[in-house]
Short mmCIF file of C-alpha atoms and ligand atoms in Angstrom, two decimals:
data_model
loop_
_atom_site.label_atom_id
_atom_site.label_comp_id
_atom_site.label_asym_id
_atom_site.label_seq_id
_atom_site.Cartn_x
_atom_site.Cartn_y
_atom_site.Cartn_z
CA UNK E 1 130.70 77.52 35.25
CA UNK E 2 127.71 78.48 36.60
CA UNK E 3 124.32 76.49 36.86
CA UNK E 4 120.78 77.93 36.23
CA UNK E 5 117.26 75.61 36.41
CA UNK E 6 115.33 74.85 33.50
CA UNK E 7 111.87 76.30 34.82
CA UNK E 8 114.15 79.85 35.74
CA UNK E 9 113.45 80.38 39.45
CA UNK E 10 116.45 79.54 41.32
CA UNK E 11 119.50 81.74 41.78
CA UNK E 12 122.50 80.28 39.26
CA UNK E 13 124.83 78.11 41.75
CA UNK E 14 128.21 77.09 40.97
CA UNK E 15 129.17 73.57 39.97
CA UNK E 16 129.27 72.03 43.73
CA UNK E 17 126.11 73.01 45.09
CA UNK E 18 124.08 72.29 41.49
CA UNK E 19 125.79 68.33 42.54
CA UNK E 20 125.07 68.72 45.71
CA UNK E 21 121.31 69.59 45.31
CA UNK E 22 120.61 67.61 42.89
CA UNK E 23 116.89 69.04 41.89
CA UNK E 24 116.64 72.74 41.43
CA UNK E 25 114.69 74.30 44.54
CA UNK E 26 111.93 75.53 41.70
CA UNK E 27 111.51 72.15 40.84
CA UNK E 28 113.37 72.16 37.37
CA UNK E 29 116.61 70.77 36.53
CA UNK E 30 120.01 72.39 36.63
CA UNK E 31 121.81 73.32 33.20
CA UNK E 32 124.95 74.45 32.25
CA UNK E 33 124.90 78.30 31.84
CA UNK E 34 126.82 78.07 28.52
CA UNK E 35 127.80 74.91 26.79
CA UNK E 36 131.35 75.61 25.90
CA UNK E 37 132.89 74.78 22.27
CA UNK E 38 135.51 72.54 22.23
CA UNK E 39 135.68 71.98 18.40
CA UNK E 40 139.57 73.06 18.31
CA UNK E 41 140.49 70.88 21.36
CA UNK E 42 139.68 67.33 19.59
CA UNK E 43 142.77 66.81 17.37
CA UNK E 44 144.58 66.94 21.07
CA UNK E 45 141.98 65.13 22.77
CA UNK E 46 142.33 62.06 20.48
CA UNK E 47 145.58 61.17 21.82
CA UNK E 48 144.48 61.19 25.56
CA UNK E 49 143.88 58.34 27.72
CA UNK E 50 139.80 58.27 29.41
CA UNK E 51 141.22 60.01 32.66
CA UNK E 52 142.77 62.28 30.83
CA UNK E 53 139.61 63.51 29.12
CA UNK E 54 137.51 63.46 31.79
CA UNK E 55 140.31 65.73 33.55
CA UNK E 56 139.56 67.84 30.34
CA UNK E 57 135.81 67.71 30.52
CA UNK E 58 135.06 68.00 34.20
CA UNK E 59 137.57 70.76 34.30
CA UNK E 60 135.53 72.38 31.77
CA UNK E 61 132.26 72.42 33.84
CA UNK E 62 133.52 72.15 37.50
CA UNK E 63 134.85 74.49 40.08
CA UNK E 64 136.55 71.64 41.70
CA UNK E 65 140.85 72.64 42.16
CA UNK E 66 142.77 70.43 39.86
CA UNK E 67 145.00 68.49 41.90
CA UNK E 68 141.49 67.50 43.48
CA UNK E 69 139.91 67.16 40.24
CA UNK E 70 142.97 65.07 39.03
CA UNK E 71 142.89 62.36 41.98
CA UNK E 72 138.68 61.87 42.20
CA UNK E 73 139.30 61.07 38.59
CA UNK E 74 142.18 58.65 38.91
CA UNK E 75 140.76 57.09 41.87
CA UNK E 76 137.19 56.81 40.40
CA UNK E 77 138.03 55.10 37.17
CA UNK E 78 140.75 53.02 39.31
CA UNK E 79 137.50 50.62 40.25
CA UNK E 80 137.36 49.69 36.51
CA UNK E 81 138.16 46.33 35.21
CA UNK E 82 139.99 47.48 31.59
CA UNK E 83 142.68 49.48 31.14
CA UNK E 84 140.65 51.30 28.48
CA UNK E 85 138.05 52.27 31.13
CA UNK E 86 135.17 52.04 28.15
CA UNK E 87 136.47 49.90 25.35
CA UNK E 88 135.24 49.98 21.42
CA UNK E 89 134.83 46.24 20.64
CA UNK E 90 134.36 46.16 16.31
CA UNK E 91 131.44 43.80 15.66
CA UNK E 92 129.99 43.55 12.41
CA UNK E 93 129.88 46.95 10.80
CA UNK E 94 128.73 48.22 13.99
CA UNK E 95 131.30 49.70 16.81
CA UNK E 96 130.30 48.49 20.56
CA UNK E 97 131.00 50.96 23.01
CA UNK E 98 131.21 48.90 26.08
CA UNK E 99 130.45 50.23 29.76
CA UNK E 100 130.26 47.83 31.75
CA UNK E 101 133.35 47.14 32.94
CA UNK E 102 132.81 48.98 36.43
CA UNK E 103 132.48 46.78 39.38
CA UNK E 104 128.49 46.74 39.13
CA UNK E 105 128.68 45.73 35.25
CA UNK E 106 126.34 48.19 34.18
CA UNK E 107 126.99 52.17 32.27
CA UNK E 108 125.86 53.87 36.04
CA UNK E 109 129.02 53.02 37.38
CA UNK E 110 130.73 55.50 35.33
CA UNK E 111 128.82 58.36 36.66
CA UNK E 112 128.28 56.78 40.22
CA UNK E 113 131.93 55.90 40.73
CA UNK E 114 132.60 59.82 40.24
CA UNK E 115 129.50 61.47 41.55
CA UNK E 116 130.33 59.30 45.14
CA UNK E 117 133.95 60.52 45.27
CA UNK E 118 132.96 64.00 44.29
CA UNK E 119 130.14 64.14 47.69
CA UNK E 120 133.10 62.48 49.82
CA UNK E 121 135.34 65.70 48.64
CA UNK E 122 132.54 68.56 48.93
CA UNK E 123 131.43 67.11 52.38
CA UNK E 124 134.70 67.33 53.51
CA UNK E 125 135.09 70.67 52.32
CA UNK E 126 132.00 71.37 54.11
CA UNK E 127 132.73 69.16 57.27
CA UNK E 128 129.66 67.94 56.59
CA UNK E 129 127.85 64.11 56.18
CA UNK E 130 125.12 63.02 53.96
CA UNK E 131 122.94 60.32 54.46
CA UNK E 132 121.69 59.12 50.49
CA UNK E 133 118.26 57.43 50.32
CA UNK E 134 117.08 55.47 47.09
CA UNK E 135 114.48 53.44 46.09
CA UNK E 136 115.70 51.20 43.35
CA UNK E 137 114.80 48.24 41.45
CA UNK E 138 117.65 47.00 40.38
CA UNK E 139 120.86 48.81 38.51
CA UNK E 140 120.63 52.35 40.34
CA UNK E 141 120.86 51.28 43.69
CA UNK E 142 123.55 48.37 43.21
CA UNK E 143 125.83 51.42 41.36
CA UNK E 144 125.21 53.69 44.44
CA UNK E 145 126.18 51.11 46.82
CA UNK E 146 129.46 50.31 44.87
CA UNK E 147 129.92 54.24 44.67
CA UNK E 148 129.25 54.91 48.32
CA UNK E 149 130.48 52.06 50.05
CA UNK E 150 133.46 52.85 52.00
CA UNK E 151 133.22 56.35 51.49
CA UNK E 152 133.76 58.91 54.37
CA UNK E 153 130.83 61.07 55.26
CA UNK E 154 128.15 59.21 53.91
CA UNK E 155 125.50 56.59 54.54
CA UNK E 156 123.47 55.00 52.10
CA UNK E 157 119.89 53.69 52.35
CA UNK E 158 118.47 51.27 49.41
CA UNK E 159 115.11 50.65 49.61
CA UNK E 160 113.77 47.35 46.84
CA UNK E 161 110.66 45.90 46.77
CA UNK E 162 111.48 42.32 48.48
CA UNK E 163 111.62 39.08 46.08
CA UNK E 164 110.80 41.56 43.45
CA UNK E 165 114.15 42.36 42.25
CA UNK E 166 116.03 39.45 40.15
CA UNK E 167 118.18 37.25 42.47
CA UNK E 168 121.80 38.75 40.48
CA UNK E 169 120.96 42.43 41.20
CA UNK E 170 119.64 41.75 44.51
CA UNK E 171 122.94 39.67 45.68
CA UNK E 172 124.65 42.67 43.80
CA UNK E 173 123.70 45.42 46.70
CA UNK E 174 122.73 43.06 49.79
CA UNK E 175 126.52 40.84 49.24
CA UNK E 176 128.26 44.75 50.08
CA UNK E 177 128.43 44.37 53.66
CA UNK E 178 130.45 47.90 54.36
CA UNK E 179 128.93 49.52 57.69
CA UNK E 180 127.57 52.96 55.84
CA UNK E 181 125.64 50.59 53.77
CA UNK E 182 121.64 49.76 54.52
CA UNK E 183 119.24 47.68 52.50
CA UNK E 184 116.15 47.73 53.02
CA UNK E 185 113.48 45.15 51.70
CA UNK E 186 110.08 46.36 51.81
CA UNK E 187 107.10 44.50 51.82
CA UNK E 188 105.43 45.97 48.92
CA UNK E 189 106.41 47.32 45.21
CA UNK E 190 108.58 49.70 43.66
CA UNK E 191 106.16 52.09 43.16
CA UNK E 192 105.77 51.77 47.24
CA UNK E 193 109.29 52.32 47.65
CA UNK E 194 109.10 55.38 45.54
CA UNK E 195 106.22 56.97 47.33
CA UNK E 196 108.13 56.18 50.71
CA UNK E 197 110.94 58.35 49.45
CA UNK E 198 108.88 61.25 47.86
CA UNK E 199 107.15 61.41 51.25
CA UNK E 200 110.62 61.46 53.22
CA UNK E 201 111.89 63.94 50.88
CA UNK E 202 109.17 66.26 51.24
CA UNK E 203 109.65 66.21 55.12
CA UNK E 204 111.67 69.10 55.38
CA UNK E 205 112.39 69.39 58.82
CA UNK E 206 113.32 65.30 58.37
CA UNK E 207 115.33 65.38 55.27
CA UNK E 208 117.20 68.78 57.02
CA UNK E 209 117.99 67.14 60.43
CA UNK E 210 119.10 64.13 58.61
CA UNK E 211 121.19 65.51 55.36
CA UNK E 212 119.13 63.13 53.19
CA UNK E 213 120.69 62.82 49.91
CA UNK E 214 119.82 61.61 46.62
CA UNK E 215 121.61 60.36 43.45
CA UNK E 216 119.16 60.11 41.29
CA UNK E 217 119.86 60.12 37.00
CA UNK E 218 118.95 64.13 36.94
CA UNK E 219 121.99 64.86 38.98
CA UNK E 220 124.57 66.85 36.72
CA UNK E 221 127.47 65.69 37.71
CA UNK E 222 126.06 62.25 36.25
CA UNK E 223 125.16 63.41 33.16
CA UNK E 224 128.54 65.32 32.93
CA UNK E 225 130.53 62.10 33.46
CA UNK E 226 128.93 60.72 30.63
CA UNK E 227 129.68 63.27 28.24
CA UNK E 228 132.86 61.95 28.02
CA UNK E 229 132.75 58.46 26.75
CA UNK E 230 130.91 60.03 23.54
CA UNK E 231 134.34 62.06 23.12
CA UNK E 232 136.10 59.22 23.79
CA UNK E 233 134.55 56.79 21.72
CA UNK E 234 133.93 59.14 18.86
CA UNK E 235 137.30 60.52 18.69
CA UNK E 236 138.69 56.45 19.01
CA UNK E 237 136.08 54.95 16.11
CA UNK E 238 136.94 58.29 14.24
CA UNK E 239 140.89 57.66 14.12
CA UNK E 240 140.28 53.99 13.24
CA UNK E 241 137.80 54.47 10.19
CA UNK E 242 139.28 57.94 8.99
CA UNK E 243 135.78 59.48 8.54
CA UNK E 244 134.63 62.99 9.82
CA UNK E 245 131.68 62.14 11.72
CA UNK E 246 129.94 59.07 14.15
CA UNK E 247 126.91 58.42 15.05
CA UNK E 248 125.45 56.93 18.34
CA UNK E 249 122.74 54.42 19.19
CA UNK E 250 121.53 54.63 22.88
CA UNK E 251 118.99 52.50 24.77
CA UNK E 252 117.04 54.86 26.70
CA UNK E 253 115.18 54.72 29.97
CA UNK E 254 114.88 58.27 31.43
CA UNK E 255 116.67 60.04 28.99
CA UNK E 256 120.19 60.45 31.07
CA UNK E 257 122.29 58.93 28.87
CA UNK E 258 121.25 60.32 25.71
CA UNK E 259 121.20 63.75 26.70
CA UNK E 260 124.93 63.31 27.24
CA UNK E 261 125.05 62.75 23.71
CA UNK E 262 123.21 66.04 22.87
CA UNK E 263 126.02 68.10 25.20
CA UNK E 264 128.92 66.16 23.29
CA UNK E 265 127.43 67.05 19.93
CA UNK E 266 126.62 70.91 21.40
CA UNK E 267 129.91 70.86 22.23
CA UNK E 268 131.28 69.84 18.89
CA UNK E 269 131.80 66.52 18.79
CA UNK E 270 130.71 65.81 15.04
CA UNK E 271 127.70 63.44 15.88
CA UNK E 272 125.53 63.24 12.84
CA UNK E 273 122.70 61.66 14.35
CA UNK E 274 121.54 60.09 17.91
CA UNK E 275 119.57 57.08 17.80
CA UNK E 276 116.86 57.20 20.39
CA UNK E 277 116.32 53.01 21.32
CA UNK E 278 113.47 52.01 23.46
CA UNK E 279 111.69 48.73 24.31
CA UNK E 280 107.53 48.86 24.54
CA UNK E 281 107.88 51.55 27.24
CA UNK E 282 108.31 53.53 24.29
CA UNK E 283 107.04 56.93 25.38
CA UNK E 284 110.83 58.41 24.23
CA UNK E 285 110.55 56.95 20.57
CA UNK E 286 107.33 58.47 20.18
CA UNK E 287 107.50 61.87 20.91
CA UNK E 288 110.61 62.09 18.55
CA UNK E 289 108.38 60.44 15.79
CA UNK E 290 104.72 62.00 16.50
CA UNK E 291 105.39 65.13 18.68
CA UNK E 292 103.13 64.04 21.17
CA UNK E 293 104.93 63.63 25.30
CA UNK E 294 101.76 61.38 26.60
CA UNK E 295 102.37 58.99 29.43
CA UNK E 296 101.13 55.32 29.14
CA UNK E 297 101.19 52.06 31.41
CA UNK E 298 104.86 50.59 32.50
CA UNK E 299 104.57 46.92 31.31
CA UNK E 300 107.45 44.82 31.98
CA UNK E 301 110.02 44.02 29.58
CA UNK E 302 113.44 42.49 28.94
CA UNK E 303 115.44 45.26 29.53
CA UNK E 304 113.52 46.54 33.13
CA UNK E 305 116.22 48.99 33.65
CA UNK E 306 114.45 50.96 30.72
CA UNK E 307 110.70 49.93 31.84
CA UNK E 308 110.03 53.70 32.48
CA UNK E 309 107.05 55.95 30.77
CA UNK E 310 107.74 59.20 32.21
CA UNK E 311 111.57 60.40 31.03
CA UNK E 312 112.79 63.16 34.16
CA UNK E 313 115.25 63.93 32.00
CA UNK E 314 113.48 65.11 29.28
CA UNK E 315 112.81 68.28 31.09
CA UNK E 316 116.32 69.60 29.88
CA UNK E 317 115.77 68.59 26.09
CA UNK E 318 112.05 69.88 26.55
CA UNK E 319 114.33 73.35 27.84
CA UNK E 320 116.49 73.79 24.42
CA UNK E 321 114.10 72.76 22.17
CA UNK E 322 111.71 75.26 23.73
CA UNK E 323 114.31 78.10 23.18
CA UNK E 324 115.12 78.02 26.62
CA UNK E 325 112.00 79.76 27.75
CA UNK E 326 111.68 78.50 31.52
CA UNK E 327 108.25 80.49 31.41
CA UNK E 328 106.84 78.16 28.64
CA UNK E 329 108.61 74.94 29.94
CA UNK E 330 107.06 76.22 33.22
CA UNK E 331 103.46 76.22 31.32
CA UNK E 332 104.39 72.76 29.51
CA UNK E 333 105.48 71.08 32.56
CA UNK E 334 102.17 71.63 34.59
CA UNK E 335 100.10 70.90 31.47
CA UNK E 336 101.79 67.44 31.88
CA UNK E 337 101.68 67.27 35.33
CA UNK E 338 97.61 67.73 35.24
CA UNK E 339 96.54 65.88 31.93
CA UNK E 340 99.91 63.43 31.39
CA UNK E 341 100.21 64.49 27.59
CA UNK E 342 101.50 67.76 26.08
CA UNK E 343 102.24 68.30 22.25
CA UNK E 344 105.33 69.56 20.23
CA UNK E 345 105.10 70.96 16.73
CA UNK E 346 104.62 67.25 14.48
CA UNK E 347 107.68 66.56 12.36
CA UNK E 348 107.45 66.82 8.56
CA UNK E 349 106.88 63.44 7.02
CA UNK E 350 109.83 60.71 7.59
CA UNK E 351 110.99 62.97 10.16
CA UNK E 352 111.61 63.41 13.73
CA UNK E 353 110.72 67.08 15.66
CA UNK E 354 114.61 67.41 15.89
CA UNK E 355 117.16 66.55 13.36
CA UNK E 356 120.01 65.22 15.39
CA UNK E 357 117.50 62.18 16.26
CA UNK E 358 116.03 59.43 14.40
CA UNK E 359 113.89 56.92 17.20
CA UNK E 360 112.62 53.60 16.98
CA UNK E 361 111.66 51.14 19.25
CA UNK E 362 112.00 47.32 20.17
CA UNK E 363 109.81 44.33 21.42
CA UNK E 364 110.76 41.42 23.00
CA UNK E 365 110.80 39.10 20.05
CA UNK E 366 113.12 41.63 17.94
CA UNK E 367 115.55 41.63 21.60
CA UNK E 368 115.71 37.69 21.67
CA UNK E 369 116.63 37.57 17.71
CA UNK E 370 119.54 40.29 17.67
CA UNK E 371 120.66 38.71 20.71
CA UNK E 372 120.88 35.09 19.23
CA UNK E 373 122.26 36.26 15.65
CA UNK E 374 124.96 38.53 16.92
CA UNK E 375 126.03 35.23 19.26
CA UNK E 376 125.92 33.06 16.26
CA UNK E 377 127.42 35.24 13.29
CA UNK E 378 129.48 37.33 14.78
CA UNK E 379 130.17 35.21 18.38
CA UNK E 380 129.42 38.60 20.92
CA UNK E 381 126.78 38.26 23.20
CA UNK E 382 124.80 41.83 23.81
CA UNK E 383 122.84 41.93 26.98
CA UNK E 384 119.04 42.82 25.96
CA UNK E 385 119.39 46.67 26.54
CA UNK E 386 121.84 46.66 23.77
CA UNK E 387 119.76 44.50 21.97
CA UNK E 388 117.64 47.35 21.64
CA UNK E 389 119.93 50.20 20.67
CA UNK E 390 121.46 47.30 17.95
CA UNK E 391 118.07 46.33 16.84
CA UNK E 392 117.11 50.41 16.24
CA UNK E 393 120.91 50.83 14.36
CA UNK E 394 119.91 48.16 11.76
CA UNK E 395 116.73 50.02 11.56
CA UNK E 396 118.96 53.22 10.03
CA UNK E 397 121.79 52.23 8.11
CA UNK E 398 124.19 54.53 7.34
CA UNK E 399 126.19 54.14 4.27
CA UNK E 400 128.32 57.39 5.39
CA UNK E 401 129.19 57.30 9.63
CA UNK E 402 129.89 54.70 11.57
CA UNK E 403 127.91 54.07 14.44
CA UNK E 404 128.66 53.34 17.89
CA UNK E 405 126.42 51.81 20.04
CA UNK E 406 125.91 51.99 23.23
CA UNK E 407 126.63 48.64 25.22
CA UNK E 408 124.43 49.61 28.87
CA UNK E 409 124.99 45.96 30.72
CA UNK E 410 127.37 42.74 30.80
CA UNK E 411 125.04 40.14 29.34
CA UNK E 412 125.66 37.88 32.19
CA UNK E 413 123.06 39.95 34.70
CA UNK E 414 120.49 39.17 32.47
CA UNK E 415 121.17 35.24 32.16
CA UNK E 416 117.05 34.59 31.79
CA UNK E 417 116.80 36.62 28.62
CA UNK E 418 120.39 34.99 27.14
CA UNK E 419 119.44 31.84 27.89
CA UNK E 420 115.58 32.18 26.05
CA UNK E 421 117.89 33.99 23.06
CA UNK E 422 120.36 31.38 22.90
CA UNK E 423 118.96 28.13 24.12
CA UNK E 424 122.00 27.42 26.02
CA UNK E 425 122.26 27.54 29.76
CA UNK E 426 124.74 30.05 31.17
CA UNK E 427 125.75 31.33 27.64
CA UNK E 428 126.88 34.62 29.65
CA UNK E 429 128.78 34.31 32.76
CA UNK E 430 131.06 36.60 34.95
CA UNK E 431 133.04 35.89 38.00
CA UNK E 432 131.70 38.41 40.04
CA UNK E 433 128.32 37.82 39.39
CA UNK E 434 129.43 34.11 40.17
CA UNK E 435 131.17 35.52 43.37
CA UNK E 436 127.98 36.97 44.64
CA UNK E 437 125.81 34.09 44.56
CA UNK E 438 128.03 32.53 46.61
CA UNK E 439 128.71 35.81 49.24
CA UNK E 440 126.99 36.68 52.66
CA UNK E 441 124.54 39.05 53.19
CA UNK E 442 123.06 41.86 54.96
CA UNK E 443 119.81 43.04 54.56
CA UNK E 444 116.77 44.27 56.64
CA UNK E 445 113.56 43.70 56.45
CA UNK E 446 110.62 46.37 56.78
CA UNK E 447 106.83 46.95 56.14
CA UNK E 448 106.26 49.53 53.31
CA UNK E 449 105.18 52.36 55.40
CA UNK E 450 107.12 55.79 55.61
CA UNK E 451 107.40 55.63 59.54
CA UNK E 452 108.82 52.18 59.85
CA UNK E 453 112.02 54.19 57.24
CA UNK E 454 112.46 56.89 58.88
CA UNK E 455 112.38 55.20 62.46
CA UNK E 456 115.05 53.13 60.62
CA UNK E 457 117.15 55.85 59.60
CA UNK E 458 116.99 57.81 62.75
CA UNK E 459 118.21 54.86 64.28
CA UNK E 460 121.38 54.39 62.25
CA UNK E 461 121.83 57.97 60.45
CA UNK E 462 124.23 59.60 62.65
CA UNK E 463 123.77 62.93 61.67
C1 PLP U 501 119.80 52.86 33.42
C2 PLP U 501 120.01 51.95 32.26
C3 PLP U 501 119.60 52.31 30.95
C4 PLP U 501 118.84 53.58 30.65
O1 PLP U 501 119.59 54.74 30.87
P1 PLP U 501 118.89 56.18 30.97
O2 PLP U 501 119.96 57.10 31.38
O3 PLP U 501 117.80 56.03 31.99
O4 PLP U 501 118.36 56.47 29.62
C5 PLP U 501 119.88 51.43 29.92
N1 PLP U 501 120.51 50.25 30.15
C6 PLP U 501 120.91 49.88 31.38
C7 PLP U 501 121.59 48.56 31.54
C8 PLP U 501 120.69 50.71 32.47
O5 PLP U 501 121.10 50.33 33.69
#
């Protein structure tokens, strides 16, 4: 398979380097070629176990040997804590499609667990070593370290804004104590530790001397391991109800795991319909249900790991629903850049601009009440980014397809919001997250300025 950008200016690649580069030298994002149809493969697929279809899948999209293919799979969903890998829990009339049982207890792990033993294998290949930078403020980074930890080949640098991040996910990266792993605490925001790493990234003769890396959500090979829970999960809730087709809610932050959901349905998967879930940072839900992309103010939510207003993965919807005209996207993509708003044809009445979507939206008192009724009627406790993706379900019954939605988190990172849904104290608890308030850590200390990183780095990066 190869790999072409969405704005049409880079050479196609092959699988490998399109996960290795992560961001398309033009600036765009890297797309499949073709997206193959796999409608006569799902009787088969039903019966396989989740390594088994992602041996399937990947093999589909990757030029990756099979015996290799076969182990970074075994060995990637080895770090999982059920046998099922991503479980369907029936609650209510609603299917829960839980991923969080990697070791981080939240959906990234999936991809991350992969995408790190995939760079471990092409860096070999390569005799090569990466060194990944990220600027997190909470889930990412915590699922890179668990990915990267331990790994040969690779360092990683996490940059959080100190006491900004909530005690859990902060024990979750600084408690990992591996040698190739670095936090960093800056003195300043996230939005600080952003800039620091758009400014290190755009040092070429830096980011060249030091193999700086990045795993950010527009890699492929992330999106690509998350095609296959919808297969998995569709095919499972499928078999057990006896209808013909599912449908999927999905909280949504920057658009990466929803667009998996497009490729499964392009591929054949019979989704009916995609439910787009988002808390106030709602720019997502209403471009489906105006037409209009406009940016707005982050303000801080619940769910934070979906406080977001601009969507980088949008850019490869934006690409099909354009036709895939990289000229246009090209044109619509600096019209955003320059004003922060461009406009899609407005959907007919009752409508979204796209069929396979219906989006809605959550605040935090809707969050706090799903929460506390699903605890007391039904006695499962969602974390508040499922909350969401519940609360937008109920919003659009179905009497025909089941839906499956999407369960992001393990309530128990998020004990604040469960205890304010629940009234009880420690409603949601986990032994690892237990574990790691008890654990040592490591963790440095540094002003929010872009030399006092890179001194850092060059200090420890061994290229
Ligand atoms: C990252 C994240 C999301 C949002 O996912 P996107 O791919 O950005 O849409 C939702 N819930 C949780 C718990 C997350 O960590």
């Amino acid at each position: 398979m190869q790999y072409v950008s969405t704005r049409g200016q880079t050479d196609p690649m092959g699988f490998q380097d399109a996960a290795l580069t992560g961001l398309a030298p033009d600036g765009g994002l890297l797309v499949p070629a073709e997206i193959p149809d796999v409608r006569d493969r799902l009787e088969d697929w039903a019966a396989l176990s989740y390594p088994d279809l992602a041996r399937e899948i990947f093999g589909l999209f990757t030029d990756i040997p099979e015996d290799e293919l076969s182990r970074l799979v075994t060995e990637s969903y080895q770090a999982f804590r059920h046998p099922e890998i991503a479980p369907v829990a029936d609650v209510g009339s609603l299917h829960i499609l839980e991923l969080f049982h990697g070791p981080t207890l939240a959906f990234k792990d999936i991809a991350l667990q992969f995408l790190s033993r995939f760079f471990e294998y092409a860096l070999t290949q390569r005799d090569a070593r990466l060194n990944v930078l990220a600027a997190t403020s909470g889930d990412t980074g915590s699922a890179a370290i668990h990915g990267i930890r331990d790994r040969e080949r690779m360092n990683i640098f996490v940059m959080h804004p100190k006491g900004r991040v909530a005690p859990l996910q902060e024990r979750q990266m600084t408690t990992v104590l591996s040698p190739n792993v670095y936090n960093l605490a800056l003195e300043g925001t996230f939005d600080d530790c952003q800039r620091i790493m758009k400014t290190l990234f755009a040092d070429l003769p830096f980011k060249g001397a030091y193999h700086l890396g990045a795993v950010n959500s527009v890699n492929w090979a992330r999106i690509l391991a998350q095609i296959v829970y919808y297969f998995s999960a569709g095919l499972k809730v499928m078999k057990r109800t006896g209808a013909d087709g599912i449908r999927f809610s999905v909280p949504t932050g920057n658009f990466g795991n929803i667009l998996a959901g497009y490729y499964a349905a392009r591929m054949g998967l019979p989704i009916r319909r995609l439910l787009l879930a988002t808390n106030e940072n709602d720019i997502l839900s209403r471009v489906f249900n105006s037409g209009v992309y406009e940016r707005g103010d982050v303000v801080e939510t619940l769910s934070p790991s979906m406080d977001i207003q601009v969507a980088s993965n949008f850019e490869r919807y934006l690409f099909y629903a354009l036709g895939q005209d990289s000229a246009r996207l090209r044109e619509e993509m600096k019209k955003f850049q320059s004003v922060g708003r461009i406009e899609l044809p407005s959907p007919e009445a009752g409508r979204t601009i796209d069929t396979l979507y219906q989006a809605g939206a959550g605040t935090r008192a809707e969050t706090l009440q799903v929460i506390a009724r699903y605890d007391r009627d039904s006695g499962y406790m969602l974390d508040p980014h499922t909350a969401i993706g519940v609360h937008v379900a109920e919003q659009f019954p179905s009497e025909t397809e089941p839906t499956i939605c999407l369960a992001t988190a393990h309530p128990a990172k998020f004990p604040d919001a469960i205890r304010e849904a629940t009234g009880r104290e420690e409603a949601a608890r986990h032994e690892i997250l237990d574990a790691v308030m008890q654990s040592e850590t490591r963790c440095q200390t540094l002003p929010a300025d872009e030399r006092a990183v890179k001194e850092f780095i060059q200090g420890r990066g061994d290229p």
